Coordinates of N, CA and C in Angstrom, one line a residue:
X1 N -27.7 92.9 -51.3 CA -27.2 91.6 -51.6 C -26.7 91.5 -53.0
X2 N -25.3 90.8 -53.4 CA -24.8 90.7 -54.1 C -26.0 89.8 -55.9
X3 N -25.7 90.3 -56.9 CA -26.8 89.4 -57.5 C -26.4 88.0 -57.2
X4 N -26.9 86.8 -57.6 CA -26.7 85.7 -57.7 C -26.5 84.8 -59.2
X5 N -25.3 84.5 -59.5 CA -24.9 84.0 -60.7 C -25.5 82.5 -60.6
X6 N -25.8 82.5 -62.5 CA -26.5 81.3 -62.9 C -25.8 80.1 -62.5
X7 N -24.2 79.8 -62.2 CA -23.0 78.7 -61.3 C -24.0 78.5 -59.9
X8 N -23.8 79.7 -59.5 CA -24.4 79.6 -58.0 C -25.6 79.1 -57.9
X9 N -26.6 79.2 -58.5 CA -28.1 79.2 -59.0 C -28.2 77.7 -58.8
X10 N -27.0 76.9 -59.8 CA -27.3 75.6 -60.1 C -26.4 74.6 -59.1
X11 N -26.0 75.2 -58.1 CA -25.4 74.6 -56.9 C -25.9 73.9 -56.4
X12 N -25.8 72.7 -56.1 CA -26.8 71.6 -54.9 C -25.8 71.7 -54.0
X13 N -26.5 71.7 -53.0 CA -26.2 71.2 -51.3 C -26.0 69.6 -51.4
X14 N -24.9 68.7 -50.8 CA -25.9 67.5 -50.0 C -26.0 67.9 -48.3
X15 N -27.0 67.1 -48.3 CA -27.8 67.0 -46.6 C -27.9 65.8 -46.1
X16 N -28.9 65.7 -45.2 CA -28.9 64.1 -45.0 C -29.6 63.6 -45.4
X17 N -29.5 62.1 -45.6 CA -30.1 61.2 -46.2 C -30.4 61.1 -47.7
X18 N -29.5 61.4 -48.2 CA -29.5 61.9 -49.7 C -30.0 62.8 -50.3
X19 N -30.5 63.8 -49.8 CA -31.3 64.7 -50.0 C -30.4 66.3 -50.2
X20 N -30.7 67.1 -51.7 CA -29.7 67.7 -52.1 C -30.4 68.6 -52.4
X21 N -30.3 70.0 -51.8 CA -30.9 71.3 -51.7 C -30.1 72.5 -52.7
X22 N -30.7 73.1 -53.0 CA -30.4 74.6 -53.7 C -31.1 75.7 -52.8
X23 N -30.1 76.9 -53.1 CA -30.6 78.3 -52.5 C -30.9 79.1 -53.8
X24 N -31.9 79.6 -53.9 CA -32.6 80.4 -55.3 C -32.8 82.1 -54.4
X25 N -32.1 82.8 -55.1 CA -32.4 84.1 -54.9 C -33.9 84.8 -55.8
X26 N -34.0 85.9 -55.6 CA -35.2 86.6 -56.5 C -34.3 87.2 -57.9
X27 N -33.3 86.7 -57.9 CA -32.5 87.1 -59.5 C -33.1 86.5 -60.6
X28 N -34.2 85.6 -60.3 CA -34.0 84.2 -60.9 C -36.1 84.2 -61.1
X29 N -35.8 85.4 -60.8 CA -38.1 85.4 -60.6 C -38.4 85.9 -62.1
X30 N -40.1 85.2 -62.3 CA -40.8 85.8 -63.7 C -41.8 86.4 -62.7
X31 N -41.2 87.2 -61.9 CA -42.5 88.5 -61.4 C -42.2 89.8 -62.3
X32 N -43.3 90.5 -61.7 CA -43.2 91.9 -62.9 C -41.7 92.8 -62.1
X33 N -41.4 93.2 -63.2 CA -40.1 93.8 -63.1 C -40.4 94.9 -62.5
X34 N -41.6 95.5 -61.8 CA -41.8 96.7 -61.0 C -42.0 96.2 -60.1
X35 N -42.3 95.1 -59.4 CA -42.2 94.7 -58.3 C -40.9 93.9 -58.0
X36 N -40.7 93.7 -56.1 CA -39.8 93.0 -55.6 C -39.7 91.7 -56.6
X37 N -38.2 91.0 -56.8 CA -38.3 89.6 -57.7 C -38.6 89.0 -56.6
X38 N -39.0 88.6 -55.3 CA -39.7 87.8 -54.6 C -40.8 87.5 -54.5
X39 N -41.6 88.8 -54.9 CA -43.1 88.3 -55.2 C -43.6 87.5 -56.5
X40 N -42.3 87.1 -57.3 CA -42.6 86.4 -58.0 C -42.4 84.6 -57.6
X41 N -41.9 83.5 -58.5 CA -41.7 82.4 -58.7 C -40.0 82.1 -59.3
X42 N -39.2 80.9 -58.4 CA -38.5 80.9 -59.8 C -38.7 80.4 -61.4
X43 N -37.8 80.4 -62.1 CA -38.4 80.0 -63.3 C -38.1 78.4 -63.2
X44 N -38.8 78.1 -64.0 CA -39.0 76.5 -64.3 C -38.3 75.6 -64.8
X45 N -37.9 76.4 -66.2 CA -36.8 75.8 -66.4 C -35.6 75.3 -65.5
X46 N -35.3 76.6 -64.7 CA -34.2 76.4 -63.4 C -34.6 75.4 -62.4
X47 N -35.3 75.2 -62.1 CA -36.1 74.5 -61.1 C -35.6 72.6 -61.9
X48 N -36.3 72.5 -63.7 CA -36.1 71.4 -64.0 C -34.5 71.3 -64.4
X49 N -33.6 72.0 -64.1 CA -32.4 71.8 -64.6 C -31.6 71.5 -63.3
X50 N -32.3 72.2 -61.8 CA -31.5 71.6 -60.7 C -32.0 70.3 -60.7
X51 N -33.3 69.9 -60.6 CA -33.8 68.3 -60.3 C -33.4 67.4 -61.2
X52 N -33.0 67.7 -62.7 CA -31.7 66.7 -63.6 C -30.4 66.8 -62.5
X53 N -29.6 67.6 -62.2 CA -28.8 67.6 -62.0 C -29.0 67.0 -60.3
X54 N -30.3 66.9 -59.4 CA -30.2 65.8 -58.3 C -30.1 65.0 -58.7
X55 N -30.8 64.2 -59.8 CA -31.0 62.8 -60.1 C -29.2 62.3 -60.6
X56 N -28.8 63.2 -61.4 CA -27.9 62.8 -61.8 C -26.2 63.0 -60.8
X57 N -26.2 64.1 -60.1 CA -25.4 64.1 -58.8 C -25.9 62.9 -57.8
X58 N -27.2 62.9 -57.1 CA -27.0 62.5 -56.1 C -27.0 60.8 -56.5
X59 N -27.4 60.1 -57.5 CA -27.3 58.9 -57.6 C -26.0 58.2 -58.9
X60 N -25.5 59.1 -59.3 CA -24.0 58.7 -59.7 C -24.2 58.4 -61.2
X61 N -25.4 59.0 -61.9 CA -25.5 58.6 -63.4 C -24.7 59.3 -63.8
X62 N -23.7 58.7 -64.9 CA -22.8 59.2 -65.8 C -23.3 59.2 -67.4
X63 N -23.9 58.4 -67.7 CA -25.1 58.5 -69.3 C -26.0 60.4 -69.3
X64 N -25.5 60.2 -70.4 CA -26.1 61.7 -70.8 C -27.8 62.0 -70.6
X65 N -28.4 63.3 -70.1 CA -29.3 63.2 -70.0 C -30.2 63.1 -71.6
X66 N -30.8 62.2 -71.4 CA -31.7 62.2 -73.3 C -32.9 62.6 -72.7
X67 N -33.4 62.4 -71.9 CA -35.6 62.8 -72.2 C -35.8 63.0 -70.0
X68 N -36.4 64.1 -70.2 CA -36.8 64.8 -69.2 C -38.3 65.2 -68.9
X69 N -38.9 64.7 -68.0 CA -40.6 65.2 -67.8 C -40.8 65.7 -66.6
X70 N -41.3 66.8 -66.5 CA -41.1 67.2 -65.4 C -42.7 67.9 -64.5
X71 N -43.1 67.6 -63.9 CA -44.8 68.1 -63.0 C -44.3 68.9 -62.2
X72 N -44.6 70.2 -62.2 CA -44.6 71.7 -61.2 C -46.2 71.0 -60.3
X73 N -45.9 70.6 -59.5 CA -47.6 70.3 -58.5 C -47.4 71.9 -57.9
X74 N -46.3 72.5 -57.1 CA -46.9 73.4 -56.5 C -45.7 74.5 -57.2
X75 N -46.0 75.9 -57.0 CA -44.4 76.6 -57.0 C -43.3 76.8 -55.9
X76 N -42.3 76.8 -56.2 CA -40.9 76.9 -55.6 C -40.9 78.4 -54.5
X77 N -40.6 78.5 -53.7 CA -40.1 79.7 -53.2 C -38.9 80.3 -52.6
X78 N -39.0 81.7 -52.3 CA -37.9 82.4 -52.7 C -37.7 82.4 -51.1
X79 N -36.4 82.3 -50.4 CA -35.9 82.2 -49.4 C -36.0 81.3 -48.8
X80 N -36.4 80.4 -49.3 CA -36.4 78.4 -48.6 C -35.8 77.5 -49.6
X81 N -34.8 76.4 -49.2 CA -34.5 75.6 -49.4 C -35.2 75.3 -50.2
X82 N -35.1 74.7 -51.5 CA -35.6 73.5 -52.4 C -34.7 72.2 -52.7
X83 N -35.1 71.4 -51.7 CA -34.4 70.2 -51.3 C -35.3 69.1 -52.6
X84 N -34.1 68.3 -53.0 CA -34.4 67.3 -53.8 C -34.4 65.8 -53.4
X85 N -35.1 64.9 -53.2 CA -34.6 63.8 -53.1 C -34.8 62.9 -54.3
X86 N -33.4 62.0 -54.5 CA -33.3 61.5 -55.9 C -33.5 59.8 -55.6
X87 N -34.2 59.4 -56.6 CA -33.9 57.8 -56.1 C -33.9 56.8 -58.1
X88 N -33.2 56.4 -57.5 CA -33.5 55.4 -58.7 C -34.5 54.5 -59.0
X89 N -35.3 54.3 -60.0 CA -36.0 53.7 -60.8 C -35.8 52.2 -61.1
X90 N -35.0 52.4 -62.5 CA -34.0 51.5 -62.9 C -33.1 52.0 -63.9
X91 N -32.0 50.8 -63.6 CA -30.9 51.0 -64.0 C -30.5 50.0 -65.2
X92 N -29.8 50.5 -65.9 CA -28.7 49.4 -66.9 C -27.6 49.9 -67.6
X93 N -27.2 49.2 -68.2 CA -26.0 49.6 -68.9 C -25.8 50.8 -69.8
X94 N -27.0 51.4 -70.4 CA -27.2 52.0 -71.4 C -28.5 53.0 -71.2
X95 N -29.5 53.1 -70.1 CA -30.3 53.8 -70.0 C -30.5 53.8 -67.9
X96 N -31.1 54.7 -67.5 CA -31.7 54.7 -66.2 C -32.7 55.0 -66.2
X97 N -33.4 55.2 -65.2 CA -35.1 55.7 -65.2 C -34.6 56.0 -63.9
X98 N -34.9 57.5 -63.3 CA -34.9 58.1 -62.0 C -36.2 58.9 -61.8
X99 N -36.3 58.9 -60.5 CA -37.1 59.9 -59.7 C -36.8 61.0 -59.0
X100 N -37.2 62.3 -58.8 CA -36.3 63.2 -57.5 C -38.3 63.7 -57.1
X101 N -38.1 63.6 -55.9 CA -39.1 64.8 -55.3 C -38.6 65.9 -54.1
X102 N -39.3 66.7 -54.5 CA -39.3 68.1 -53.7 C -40.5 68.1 -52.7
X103 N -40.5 67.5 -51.8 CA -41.5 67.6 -50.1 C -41.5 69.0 -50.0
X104 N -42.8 69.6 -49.4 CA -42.6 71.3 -49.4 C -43.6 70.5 -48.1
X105 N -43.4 71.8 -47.2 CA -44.0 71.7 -46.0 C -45.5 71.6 -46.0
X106 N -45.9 71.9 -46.4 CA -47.7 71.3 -46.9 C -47.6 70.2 -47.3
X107 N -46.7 69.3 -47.3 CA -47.1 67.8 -47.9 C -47.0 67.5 -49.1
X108 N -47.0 68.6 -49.7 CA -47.4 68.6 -51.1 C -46.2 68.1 -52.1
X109 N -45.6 67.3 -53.1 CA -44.7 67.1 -54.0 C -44.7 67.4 -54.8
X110 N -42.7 68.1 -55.3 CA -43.0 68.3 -56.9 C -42.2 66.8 -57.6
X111 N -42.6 66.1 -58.8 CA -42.1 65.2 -59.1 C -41.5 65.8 -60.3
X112 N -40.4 64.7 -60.7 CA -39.6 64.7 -62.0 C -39.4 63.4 -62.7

């Protein structure tokens, strides 16, 4: 398989219902470099840099991102969808406050 570039990396899907997915290869893992990159995780950063870019793709902010917080509740995995759902908070002229979560099949959420 071809590697997967950092463009590609930061690709969202939309799907239904607002909901905007990425495909993450194992190019993109902090596993040990002697092992498969699948047995690792992706990295974090990547992870908080697609869920800015739900919030800000799927709900139409054009204001620059200024302050990001971000909860890993569970880790991401490698050959599944990491679907985003983004929702707004609040809005105004000069600031927003958004939400995105990541539902993983355990129930479990990651928030932003």
């Amino acid at each position: 398989m071809p590697e997967q570039t950092i463009q590609q990396a930061l690709t969202l899907t939309p799907g239904d219902d607002g909901v905007l997915s990425a495909d993450l290869h194992g190019d993109f893992s902090n596993g040990r470099l002697n092992a498969p990159p699948e047995t690792g995780f992706p990295f974090g950063g990547l992870i908080a840099a697609l869920c800015a870019a739900s919030m800000q793709t799927g709900l139409s902010i054009a204001a620059p991102l200024r302050s990001l917080s971000v909860q890993y509740m569970t880790p991401a995995r490698f050959g599944q969808p990491i679907r985003f759902t983004p929702r707004l908070l609040r809005g105004g002229r000069s600031a927003s406050s958004a939400r995105s979560t990541s539902p993983r099949r355990t129930g479990r959420l990651r928030t932003a």
